[in-house]
Coordinates of C-alpha atoms and ligand atoms in Angstrom, one line a residue:
M1 CA 17.5 89.4 -137.4
F2 CA 19.8 92.4 -134.8
S3 CA 18.5 91.7 -132.2
K4 CA 19.9 87.7 -132.2
L5 CA 22.7 89.4 -133.5
K6 CA 23.1 91.8 -131.4
F7 CA 22.7 89.0 -127.8
L8 CA 24.9 87.2 -129.9
F9 CA 27.8 89.9 -129.9
S10 CA 27.2 90.5 -126.3
Y11 CA 28.2 87.7 -124.6
M12 CA 31.0 87.6 -127.1
H13 CA 32.5 90.6 -126.2
Q14 CA 33.7 89.9 -123.1
Y15 CA 36.3 87.3 -125.1
R16 CA 37.3 90.2 -127.4
W17 CA 40.7 89.2 -127.2
W18 CA 40.3 86.1 -127.9
Y19 CA 38.8 86.3 -130.8
T20 CA 40.7 89.0 -131.5
G21 CA 44.0 86.4 -131.8
G22 CA 42.1 83.5 -132.8
I23 CA 41.0 85.6 -135.9
L24 CA 44.7 86.3 -136.4
F25 CA 45.9 83.2 -136.2
L26 CA 43.1 82.1 -138.7
A27 CA 44.6 85.1 -141.6
L28 CA 47.9 83.0 -141.1
T29 CA 46.5 80.1 -141.3
V30 CA 45.1 80.8 -144.2
W31 CA 48.1 82.7 -145.3
V32 CA 50.4 79.7 -144.8
S33 CA 48.4 77.5 -146.4
V34 CA 48.0 79.7 -149.9
T35 CA 51.7 81.0 -149.5
I36 CA 52.7 76.6 -150.3
P37 CA 51.5 76.4 -153.8
E38 CA 54.1 79.1 -154.5
F39 CA 57.4 76.4 -153.2
I40 CA 55.5 74.0 -154.8
Q41 CA 54.6 75.5 -158.5
R42 CA 58.4 77.0 -158.4
S43 CA 60.1 73.5 -157.2
I44 CA 57.7 71.9 -159.6
D45 CA 59.2 73.7 -162.5
L46 CA 63.3 73.0 -161.8
I47 CA 62.1 69.1 -161.7
A48 CA 60.9 69.9 -165.1
D49 CA 63.4 72.4 -166.0
G50 CA 66.4 69.4 -165.1
R51 CA 69.3 71.2 -165.2
A52 CA 71.5 70.0 -163.3
G53 CA 72.3 73.2 -160.9
N54 CA 68.4 73.5 -159.4
E55 CA 69.3 70.6 -156.7
A56 CA 70.5 73.9 -153.7
D57 CA 66.9 75.9 -155.4
F58 CA 65.0 72.4 -154.8
N59 CA 65.9 71.6 -151.8
K60 CA 65.8 74.5 -149.8
N61 CA 62.5 74.7 -151.2
V62 CA 61.5 71.7 -149.5
L63 CA 62.7 72.5 -146.4
I64 CA 60.6 76.3 -147.2
I65 CA 57.4 73.7 -148.0
V66 CA 58.3 71.2 -144.9
G67 CA 58.5 74.0 -142.3
L68 CA 55.5 76.8 -143.7
A69 CA 53.7 72.8 -143.4
L70 CA 55.4 72.7 -139.6
A71 CA 53.8 76.2 -138.9
L72 CA 50.6 75.5 -140.0
I73 CA 50.1 73.0 -138.4
L74 CA 51.1 76.1 -135.0
V75 CA 48.7 78.3 -136.7
R76 CA 46.2 76.4 -137.7
T77 CA 45.2 74.9 -134.4
F78 CA 45.6 78.4 -132.1
S79 CA 43.5 79.4 -133.9
R80 CA 40.6 76.6 -133.1
I81 CA 42.1 77.5 -129.3
L82 CA 41.9 80.5 -129.3
I83 CA 37.7 80.2 -131.1
F84 CA 36.0 77.5 -129.3
I85 CA 37.4 78.0 -125.9
P86 CA 35.7 81.2 -126.0
A87 CA 32.8 79.6 -127.3
R88 CA 32.7 76.2 -124.4
L89 CA 33.2 79.4 -121.5
I90 CA 29.5 81.2 -123.2
E91 CA 27.6 77.9 -122.9
R92 CA 28.4 77.6 -119.7
Q93 CA 27.4 80.8 -118.9
L94 CA 24.0 80.8 -120.5
K95 CA 23.7 77.5 -119.4
G96 CA 24.1 79.0 -115.5
E97 CA 22.2 81.9 -116.8
M98 CA 19.7 79.9 -118.0
F99 CA 19.5 77.9 -114.7
R100 CA 18.9 81.0 -113.2
K101 CA 15.9 82.1 -114.7
L102 CA 14.7 78.4 -114.9
S103 CA 14.9 78.5 -110.6
S104 CA 13.3 81.8 -110.7
F105 CA 9.5 81.1 -112.4
G106 CA 6.1 80.6 -110.8
K107 CA 4.3 77.7 -111.0
D108 CA 2.6 78.6 -114.0
Y109 CA 6.0 78.5 -116.5
Y110 CA 5.9 74.0 -115.2
D111 CA 2.4 73.7 -115.5
E112 CA 2.9 75.2 -119.4
N113 CA 5.8 73.5 -120.0
L114 CA 7.0 69.3 -119.3
S115 CA 10.5 68.6 -117.1
G116 CA 11.7 67.0 -120.4
S117 CA 11.0 69.7 -123.2
I118 CA 12.4 72.2 -120.9
I119 CA 15.9 70.8 -120.4
S120 CA 16.2 69.5 -124.6
R121 CA 15.1 72.9 -125.5
I122 CA 17.9 74.4 -123.2
N123 CA 20.5 71.4 -124.8
N124 CA 20.2 72.1 -128.7
D125 CA 18.9 76.1 -128.4
I126 CA 23.0 76.6 -126.4
N127 CA 23.8 74.3 -128.0
G128 CA 23.4 75.8 -131.5
L129 CA 24.1 78.9 -129.8
R130 CA 28.1 77.5 -129.4
L131 CA 27.6 76.1 -132.9
I132 CA 28.0 80.2 -134.0
A133 CA 29.1 81.5 -131.0
G134 CA 33.0 78.7 -132.5
F135 CA 32.8 77.0 -135.4
G136 CA 30.5 79.7 -137.2
I137 CA 33.0 82.3 -136.2
L138 CA 36.0 80.0 -137.5
Q139 CA 34.6 79.1 -140.9
I140 CA 33.4 82.2 -142.1
G141 CA 37.2 84.3 -140.9
N142 CA 38.3 81.0 -142.9
I143 CA 35.7 81.4 -145.8
I144 CA 36.7 86.0 -145.6
F145 CA 40.6 85.0 -145.3
S146 CA 40.0 81.9 -148.1
L147 CA 38.0 83.7 -151.3
S148 CA 39.7 86.8 -151.3
L149 CA 43.6 85.5 -150.9
T150 CA 43.0 82.1 -153.3
P151 CA 41.2 82.9 -156.0
Y152 CA 44.3 86.5 -156.5
K153 CA 46.9 84.3 -156.6
M154 CA 44.4 81.5 -159.1
W155 CA 44.1 85.4 -161.2
Q156 CA 47.8 86.3 -161.1
L157 CA 47.6 83.2 -162.0
S158 CA 45.1 82.6 -164.9
P159 CA 42.2 85.1 -164.7
A160 CA 40.2 82.4 -167.7
L161 CA 41.3 79.2 -166.0
T162 CA 39.6 81.4 -162.8
L163 CA 36.8 82.4 -164.1
Y164 CA 36.2 78.3 -165.6
C165 CA 36.4 77.6 -161.8
I166 CA 34.0 79.8 -160.1
V167 CA 31.1 77.9 -162.7
P168 CA 30.9 74.6 -161.1
M169 CA 31.6 76.2 -157.8
V170 CA 28.3 78.0 -158.9
V171 CA 26.6 75.6 -159.5
V172 CA 27.7 73.2 -156.3
F173 CA 26.2 75.8 -154.2
I174 CA 23.0 76.4 -155.5
I175 CA 22.0 73.1 -154.9
V176 CA 23.7 73.2 -151.4
R177 CA 21.2 76.2 -150.2
I178 CA 18.2 74.8 -151.6
G179 CA 19.7 70.9 -150.0
M180 CA 20.2 72.8 -147.1
A181 CA 17.0 75.1 -146.7
I182 CA 15.2 71.8 -147.1
M183 CA 17.2 69.6 -144.2
V184 CA 17.0 73.4 -141.6
K185 CA 12.9 72.6 -141.3
N186 CA 13.6 69.2 -140.9
T187 CA 16.6 69.7 -138.3
R188 CA 13.8 72.0 -136.4
L189 CA 10.2 69.8 -136.9
Q190 CA 12.8 67.7 -135.8
M191 CA 14.4 68.9 -132.6
N192 CA 10.3 69.9 -131.3
T193 CA 9.8 66.3 -131.4
L194 CA 12.5 65.2 -130.0
Q195 CA 11.5 68.0 -126.8
R196 CA 8.3 66.1 -127.3
L197 CA 10.2 62.5 -126.8
S198 CA 11.9 63.6 -124.3
G199 CA 9.0 65.4 -122.8
K200 CA 6.7 61.9 -123.1
T201 CA 9.7 59.5 -121.6
I202 CA 10.9 61.9 -117.6
S203 CA 6.8 61.7 -117.6
F204 CA 5.9 58.0 -118.4
L205 CA 10.1 56.9 -116.2
S206 CA 8.8 59.0 -113.1
G207 CA 5.3 57.5 -113.8
N208 CA 6.9 54.1 -114.1
S209 CA 4.8 52.5 -110.5
V210 CA 1.8 53.9 -112.3
I211 CA 2.0 52.2 -115.5
K212 CA 3.3 49.3 -113.5
S213 CA 0.2 48.6 -110.9
Y214 CA -2.4 49.8 -113.2
N215 CA -0.9 47.3 -116.9
I216 CA -1.1 50.7 -118.6
Y217 CA 2.6 49.8 -120.8
D218 CA 0.8 49.1 -124.2
Y219 CA -0.5 52.8 -123.9
A220 CA 2.9 54.7 -123.1
E221 CA 4.7 52.1 -125.9
R222 CA 2.3 53.3 -128.3
E223 CA 2.5 57.7 -127.3
V224 CA 6.4 57.0 -127.5
Q225 CA 6.1 55.0 -130.4
K226 CA 4.2 57.7 -132.4
E227 CA 7.3 60.1 -131.8
N228 CA 9.9 57.4 -132.5
I229 CA 7.9 57.0 -136.2
S230 CA 7.5 60.7 -136.6
L231 CA 11.4 61.5 -135.4
F232 CA 12.2 58.8 -137.3
G233 CA 10.7 60.0 -140.2
Q234 CA 12.2 63.9 -140.1
T235 CA 15.9 61.8 -139.4
L236 CA 16.0 59.6 -143.2
K237 CA 14.5 62.5 -144.7
I238 CA 17.0 64.7 -143.0
A239 CA 19.6 61.6 -144.6
W240 CA 18.2 61.3 -147.7
I241 CA 19.5 65.1 -148.5
R242 CA 23.0 64.6 -146.8
S243 CA 24.0 61.6 -148.7
F244 CA 23.3 64.3 -151.5
V245 CA 24.5 67.2 -150.8
M246 CA 27.5 66.4 -148.6
P247 CA 29.1 64.0 -150.7
L248 CA 29.0 66.6 -154.7
L249 CA 30.4 68.8 -151.5
F250 CA 33.2 67.0 -150.3
N251 CA 34.2 66.3 -153.8
L252 CA 33.9 69.8 -154.6
G253 CA 37.5 69.7 -154.9
Q254 CA 37.5 67.3 -157.1
I255 CA 34.7 69.1 -160.2
L256 CA 37.6 71.8 -159.9
K257 CA 40.5 69.2 -160.6
I258 CA 39.2 67.9 -163.3
V259 CA 38.7 71.6 -164.6
V260 CA 41.9 73.1 -164.1
L261 CA 43.2 69.6 -164.7
F262 CA 41.6 69.3 -168.5
V263 CA 41.6 73.6 -169.3
G264 CA 45.5 74.0 -167.9
G265 CA 46.6 70.8 -169.4
M266 CA 45.4 72.5 -172.5
Y267 CA 47.6 75.4 -171.6
V268 CA 50.7 73.2 -170.5
I269 CA 50.4 71.9 -173.7
N270 CA 50.1 74.6 -175.4
G271 CA 52.4 76.8 -173.6
K272 CA 50.8 79.0 -171.6
F273 CA 51.5 77.5 -168.8
T274 CA 54.2 75.7 -167.2
I275 CA 54.2 72.3 -165.6
G276 CA 55.0 73.8 -162.4
E277 CA 51.7 76.6 -162.8
L278 CA 49.7 74.3 -163.1
T279 CA 50.6 71.8 -160.1
G280 CA 50.4 75.3 -157.8
Y281 CA 46.9 75.5 -159.5
I282 CA 45.2 72.6 -158.6
A283 CA 46.4 72.6 -155.5
Y284 CA 44.8 76.1 -155.2
A285 CA 41.7 74.7 -155.9
A286 CA 41.4 72.5 -154.4
L287 CA 42.2 75.5 -150.7
L288 CA 39.1 77.4 -152.9
S289 CA 37.3 74.1 -152.7
Q290 CA 36.8 74.2 -148.2
P291 CA 35.3 77.9 -147.6
I292 CA 32.6 76.7 -150.3
M293 CA 32.4 73.4 -147.7
G294 CA 32.4 75.8 -145.3
L295 CA 30.7 77.6 -146.9
G296 CA 27.4 75.8 -146.9
W297 CA 28.1 74.4 -143.5
V298 CA 28.2 78.4 -141.7
L299 CA 24.6 79.1 -143.1
T300 CA 23.2 76.4 -141.8
I301 CA 24.8 76.0 -138.4
F302 CA 23.5 80.3 -138.4
Q303 CA 19.5 79.4 -139.1
Q304 CA 20.1 77.1 -136.6
G305 CA 21.6 78.9 -134.4
F306 CA 18.8 82.1 -134.5
V307 CA 16.2 79.9 -134.1
G308 CA 17.9 78.7 -130.5
I309 CA 18.7 82.0 -130.3
S310 CA 15.3 83.1 -130.0
S311 CA 13.7 79.7 -127.6
I312 CA 16.5 81.4 -125.5
Q313 CA 15.8 85.1 -124.8
T314 CA 12.4 84.1 -124.3
I315 CA 13.6 82.2 -121.6
L316 CA 16.0 84.8 -120.7
E317 CA 13.9 88.2 -120.9
R318 CA 10.6 86.9 -119.4
R319 CA 10.3 88.3 -116.2
G320 CA 11.4 85.9 -112.8
A321 CA 7.8 85.7 -111.0
D322 CA 10.4 88.0 -108.3
E323 CA 12.1 89.7 -110.6
K324 CA 9.3 93.3 -110.2
R325 CA 8.9 92.6 -106.0
Q326 CA 11.9 94.5 -103.5
A327 CA 13.6 92.2 -101.2
L328 CA 13.4 93.4 -97.2
P329 CA 16.2 94.6 -95.0
D330 CA 17.6 91.9 -93.2
E331 CA 16.0 93.5 -89.6
I332 CA 12.3 94.1 -91.4
K333 CA 12.2 89.6 -93.2
A334 CA 13.6 87.9 -89.2
N335 CA 10.9 90.4 -88.0
L336 CA 8.5 88.9 -90.8
F337 CA 5.6 87.1 -89.2
G338 CA 6.4 89.0 -85.6
D339 CA 2.3 90.5 -86.0
G340 CA 1.5 86.7 -87.9
I341 CA -0.4 86.8 -91.2
R342 CA -3.4 87.8 -92.1
V343 CA -5.8 86.6 -95.1
K344 CA -8.8 89.1 -96.2
N345 CA -11.3 88.1 -98.6
L346 CA -8.7 85.5 -100.6
N347 CA -9.7 84.9 -103.1
F348 CA -8.3 82.3 -106.2
T349 CA -7.9 81.6 -109.9
Y350 CA -5.5 79.2 -111.7
H351 CA -3.8 80.7 -114.7
N352 CA -5.0 77.8 -116.2
G353 CA -8.5 78.5 -114.3
E354 CA -11.9 78.2 -115.5
K355 CA -13.5 79.9 -112.3
P356 CA -11.7 80.1 -108.6
E357 CA -10.8 77.0 -106.2
L358 CA -11.0 79.7 -103.4
Q359 CA -13.9 82.9 -102.6
A360 CA -13.6 84.6 -99.7
I361 CA -11.8 83.9 -97.0
S362 CA -10.7 85.4 -94.1
F363 CA -9.1 85.0 -90.8
T364 CA -5.9 85.6 -89.2
I365 CA -3.6 83.6 -87.7
K366 CA -1.3 84.3 -84.3
P367 CA 2.0 83.9 -83.4
G368 CA 1.6 81.2 -81.4
Q369 CA -1.7 79.8 -83.1
V370 CA -2.9 76.5 -84.2
V371 CA -4.5 76.5 -87.6
G372 CA -6.0 73.6 -88.9
I373 CA -7.2 72.8 -92.3
T374 CA -9.9 70.0 -93.8
G375 CA -12.1 69.4 -96.3
K376 CA -13.1 67.0 -98.2
V377 CA -11.0 66.3 -101.4
G378 CA -10.1 68.9 -104.2
S379 CA -12.2 71.5 -101.7
G380 CA -8.7 73.4 -101.5
K381 CA -6.7 73.0 -99.3
T382 CA -3.1 73.2 -100.5
T383 CA -4.4 75.5 -102.7
L384 CA -4.9 77.8 -99.7
I385 CA -1.8 77.3 -97.8
N386 CA 0.8 77.7 -101.3
C387 CA -1.2 81.3 -101.5
L388 CA 0.6 81.8 -98.0
N389 CA 4.0 80.1 -98.4
G390 CA 4.2 82.3 -101.4
Y391 CA 4.3 79.7 -104.1
L392 CA 0.9 81.2 -105.3
R393 CA 0.8 85.0 -105.4
P394 CA -3.1 86.2 -105.1
E395 CA -3.6 89.3 -105.9
K396 CA -2.9 92.6 -104.0
G397 CA -4.4 93.6 -100.0
M398 CA -5.2 89.7 -99.8
V399 CA -2.8 88.6 -97.7
Y400 CA -0.8 90.4 -95.5
F401 CA 2.0 89.6 -93.0
G402 CA 1.4 92.3 -90.4
D403 CA 0.9 95.6 -92.8
L404 CA 2.6 93.9 -95.5
D405 CA 1.2 93.1 -98.6
A406 CA 2.6 89.9 -99.5
A407 CA 1.8 90.3 -103.3
D408 CA 4.6 92.9 -102.6
L409 CA 7.6 90.3 -101.0
R410 CA 9.2 87.5 -102.9
S411 CA 9.5 84.9 -102.5
E412 CA 12.4 83.7 -101.1
D413 CA 11.9 85.8 -98.2
I414 CA 7.8 85.0 -97.3
R415 CA 10.0 81.5 -97.0
S416 CA 12.5 83.0 -95.0
S417 CA 9.5 82.3 -92.2
V418 CA 7.4 79.7 -93.7
R419 CA 7.6 76.0 -94.1
T420 CA 6.0 73.7 -94.9
V421 CA 6.4 70.2 -95.4
S422 CA 3.7 69.1 -98.6
Q423 CA 2.2 66.3 -99.2
E424 CA 4.1 65.1 -102.8
V425 CA 7.4 64.7 -100.6
F426 CA 10.8 65.3 -103.0
L427 CA 14.1 63.7 -102.4
F428 CA 17.4 64.1 -103.4
S429 CA 19.5 61.3 -104.7
D430 CA 21.5 61.4 -101.7
T431 CA 21.9 60.7 -97.8
I432 CA 19.2 60.8 -95.5
E433 CA 21.8 63.2 -93.5
N434 CA 22.4 65.4 -97.0
N435 CA 18.1 65.2 -97.6
I436 CA 17.8 66.5 -94.2
A437 CA 20.4 69.0 -93.9
F438 CA 19.2 70.6 -97.5
G439 CA 18.8 74.0 -97.8
S440 CA 20.5 74.4 -94.8
E441 CA 23.5 76.2 -96.0
K442 CA 22.7 79.4 -95.3
A443 CA 20.5 79.4 -92.4
P444 CA 22.2 81.4 -89.2
T445 CA 21.0 79.0 -86.5
K446 CA 20.3 75.1 -86.9
N447 CA 18.5 72.2 -84.4
D448 CA 20.0 70.1 -83.6
F449 CA 19.7 66.9 -85.9
K450 CA 19.4 64.1 -83.0
E451 CA 16.8 65.6 -81.3
V452 CA 15.0 66.4 -85.0
I453 CA 15.4 62.8 -86.0
Y454 CA 13.6 61.8 -83.2
K455 CA 10.7 64.8 -83.0
S456 CA 9.7 63.4 -86.9
S457 CA 9.6 60.0 -85.0
F458 CA 12.8 58.9 -87.2
A459 CA 15.1 57.7 -84.9
D460 CA 14.1 54.7 -84.3
E461 CA 14.6 53.6 -88.0
L462 CA 17.7 55.6 -88.9
A463 CA 18.8 53.1 -85.8
R464 CA 17.5 49.6 -88.1
F465 CA 20.2 50.4 -91.4
P466 CA 23.6 49.6 -91.2
K467 CA 24.6 53.1 -92.5
K468 CA 22.3 55.2 -90.1
E469 CA 22.1 58.9 -90.9
K470 CA 24.8 58.7 -94.9
T471 CA 22.4 55.6 -95.7
L472 CA 21.8 56.8 -99.9
V473 CA 18.1 57.0 -100.3
G474 CA 18.3 56.3 -104.0
E475 CA 16.2 58.8 -106.9
K476 CA 13.5 60.2 -105.9
G477 CA 13.7 58.3 -102.3
I478 CA 13.1 54.7 -104.0
M479 CA 14.7 52.6 -101.1
L480 CA 12.2 54.3 -98.8
S481 CA 8.5 53.7 -98.1
G482 CA 6.5 56.9 -99.0
G483 CA 6.0 57.3 -94.3
Q484 CA 10.1 56.6 -94.2
K485 CA 10.1 59.8 -97.5
Q486 CA 7.2 61.7 -95.3
R487 CA 9.1 61.8 -91.7
I488 CA 12.4 62.1 -93.3
S489 CA 11.0 65.7 -94.8
L490 CA 9.4 66.3 -92.0
A491 CA 12.5 66.4 -90.2
R492 CA 13.7 69.0 -93.2
A493 CA 11.7 71.2 -92.4
L494 CA 12.4 71.6 -88.8
Y495 CA 16.0 71.4 -88.5
T496 CA 16.1 74.4 -89.2
P497 CA 13.9 77.3 -87.6
C498 CA 10.9 78.6 -89.3
D499 CA 8.1 81.4 -88.2
L500 CA 5.3 79.1 -89.3
L501 CA 5.1 75.7 -89.9
I502 CA 3.0 73.9 -92.9
L503 CA 2.2 70.6 -92.5
D504 CA 0.4 69.4 -95.6
D505 CA -1.5 66.6 -94.3
V506 CA 1.8 64.3 -93.5
F507 CA 0.4 62.4 -91.3
S508 CA -1.8 60.3 -94.0
A509 CA 1.2 57.9 -95.0
V510 CA 2.7 56.9 -91.1
D511 CA 0.8 54.9 -89.4
T512 CA -1.6 55.4 -85.5
D513 CA 0.7 55.0 -83.1
T514 CA 3.5 57.4 -85.0
E515 CA 0.7 59.4 -85.4
R516 CA -0.1 59.4 -82.1
F517 CA 3.9 61.1 -81.6
L518 CA 3.7 62.6 -83.6
I519 CA 1.1 64.4 -82.7
K520 CA 2.4 64.8 -79.2
Q521 CA 5.9 66.4 -80.4
I522 CA 4.9 68.8 -83.0
F523 CA 1.4 69.8 -81.2
D524 CA 3.3 69.9 -76.9
N525 CA 6.4 71.5 -77.4
H526 CA 5.8 72.6 -81.7
P527 CA 8.5 74.1 -83.2
A528 CA 7.9 77.2 -85.1
K529 CA 6.4 79.7 -83.7
S530 CA 3.2 78.8 -85.2
L531 CA 1.8 76.0 -86.7
V532 CA -1.2 75.3 -90.3
V533 CA -2.4 71.3 -90.6
I534 CA -4.2 70.3 -93.2
S535 CA -6.0 66.9 -91.7
N536 CA -8.6 64.9 -92.0
R537 CA -8.5 63.4 -88.8
I538 CA -10.3 64.5 -86.0
S539 CA -6.9 64.0 -83.3
V540 CA -5.6 66.7 -85.1
L541 CA -7.6 68.8 -85.5
E542 CA -9.1 68.5 -82.1
K543 CA -5.4 70.3 -80.9
T544 CA -5.9 72.9 -83.2
D545 CA -6.5 76.4 -81.4
F546 CA -9.6 76.6 -84.5
T547 CA -10.2 74.5 -88.0
I548 CA -11.4 76.2 -91.5
V549 CA -13.4 73.6 -92.3
L550 CA -13.4 74.0 -96.7
E551 CA -16.3 73.2 -99.4
E552 CA -15.7 74.1 -102.6
G553 CA -12.7 76.7 -102.2
R554 CA -15.2 79.1 -100.0
M555 CA -15.3 78.9 -96.1
A556 CA -18.2 77.0 -94.4
A557 CA -16.8 76.4 -91.0
K558 CA -14.2 78.6 -88.8
G559 CA -14.3 77.4 -85.4
N560 CA -12.4 74.7 -82.8
H561 CA -13.2 71.6 -81.9
R562 CA -16.5 71.8 -79.5
E563 CA -17.4 75.1 -81.5
L564 CA -17.1 72.4 -85.8
L565 CA -18.9 70.0 -84.6
E566 CA -21.7 72.9 -83.8
Q567 CA -21.0 74.1 -86.9
S568 CA -19.9 71.5 -89.6
E569 CA -21.3 68.3 -90.6
F570 CA -18.4 67.6 -93.3
Y571 CA -16.5 67.9 -89.0
R572 CA -19.7 65.9 -87.7
D573 CA -19.2 63.6 -90.3
I574 CA -16.0 62.2 -90.1
L575 CA -16.0 62.7 -86.0
A576 CA -18.4 59.5 -86.5
L577 CA -16.0 57.7 -89.6
Q578 CA -13.1 57.9 -87.3
Q579 CA -15.1 56.7 -84.1
E580 CA -16.1 53.6 -86.2
S581 CA -13.3 52.2 -88.0
Ligands
ATP1 N1 -2.2 73.4 -111.1 C1 -2.9 73.8 -111.0 N2 -4.6 74.3 -112.0 C2 -5.3 74.1 -112.3 N3 -5.6 74.2 -111.5 C3 -5.9 74.0 -110.0 C4 -4.5 73.2 -110.3 N4 -3.9 72.9 -108.5 C5 -4.9 72.4 -108.0 N5 -5.9 72.8 -109.6 C6 -7.6 72.6 -108.5 O1 -8.1 73.1 -107.7 C7 -8.4 72.3 -106.5 C8 -8.1 72.3 -105.5 O2 -7.1 71.2 -105.3 P1 -6.3 71.0 -104.4 O3 -5.2 71.2 -104.5 O4 -6.4 73.2 -103.2 O5 -7.5 70.3 -103.2 P2 -7.2 69.7 -102.4 O6 -8.5 70.3 -100.8 O7 -6.2 70.1 -101.1 O8 -7.2 68.1 -102.5 P3 -6.5 67.2 -101.4 O9 -7.4 66.9 -100.2 O10 -7.0 66.2 -102.6 O11 -5.4 67.3 -101.4 C9 -9.0 71.2 -107.5 O12 -10.1 71.8 -108.4 C10 -8.1 71.5 -108.9 O13 -8.9 70.5 -109.4

């Protein structure tokens, strides 16, 4: 509880002058609200008195009431502006911090959490915190000022009647608290279900083509329906409680009016109260019901918001993958690949895996070399290159850039030298040009756009698009074929110079002519100091300085084309298969 409050105040503190102004205007709002009934009371007494000379006083009172009402509009508006704006600014700041933090997490975090549920959590949790920092603070101020001024004014008029009013207030408050507690519990369940539902919806939407091709609509529908039914049940429960608690809260003012009218009416009949005092008292009773209503809301907002704060804290306090690592000085970073890369007895087990996926792998890539990696499906090829490009983080003493242990380097620094074109192409919903230039803003030099398009064998196809490089690719590149997407991704990698270029099976979705062209461009005139190419095509592998053959995560063989023909059965098999076809 204390740590959550501390967390909240650390953000609110920056806007302390906004809040101070807001609270001052709030105090004024309450003061004006409780002053108006005094003038109403006096005016009614003047009417009841019925004397001819009362008119001037009566008119003066009415003018004062109108003036106070106008002042009330102003001060109330200012109090809300000064409290709600910092809450929105805190929301914006937190969303930015959460996004930066989430971008710094490694693969393990995203393996454990569905993206839909992360999005839903961020929205709900930060929303909860904003409600505390805005509406919650406003209500607390309102309650404190109203509950200290209004009962005081009521007590001055009649202590006994004030005690009569407190009884229904306490009863309503207890009922509302119980109702709110049940509501909060169900709201929490509802939020969890909503997270799961968004997670599933996003994954089904992105796997839409698989659902269509395998005709598994029923499965997708059942999965979504399951969450929908729980969500419906929880929402209904909340609606039931709300339909009981809310009328009680909203009608508390009416209940108090009945009590005041009944007991206060008796006082008027017995001459203890004037009719003006009774009217003033009724206005106070109405004013008093507002903070009591607010109290119910405040408790709910704080309970829900605190759940959100702990979830935000878990994300913000989690260490980013690179937080413990020191950034490299620019001159070292620029020459990171100067002596190549050395892999020494590399073993790697995924954080959620049971057995090592890579075992005892050792090799060195010198600047200028072209290295092939081949092996059966699931033999560890992608895992191996991800250990080189900083996406996966092997233990200390296994991968070195010159003398620097990769385990001590920031992923960002590694990626300034190592670029990967992965199997899973990701294109943004933007133009072809922007997709290629993506991430190049900070690069000191860029290659010629037209040359990059040519080298990626995309020039002819680009010329056929009516809008050329300004063509929009649609969500995740839906307007393009698999091969086109792969070549845009290759062009993106070639656009800014790098030292080590890794190509993960980029020839898989292209025809033989394109493959031949790409091989010529990349091998004869290769754009980086060194190349690592994952492929099972002999036409590619025969051009490398050496190729590593992986079998179940182990290095089964290593050598050039001629050596592998002697050493590796797998290599001979794929050659035979490709010669046949
Ligand atoms: N995120 C992960 N968590 C746990 N295990 C994983 C993860 N990614 C891959 N693996 C496992 O690691 C092994 C090697 O996978 P990897 O993707 O490196 O193989 P690959 O040789 O590149 O396969 P392919 O030819 O299909 O691309 C597989 O058994 C796979 O199940």
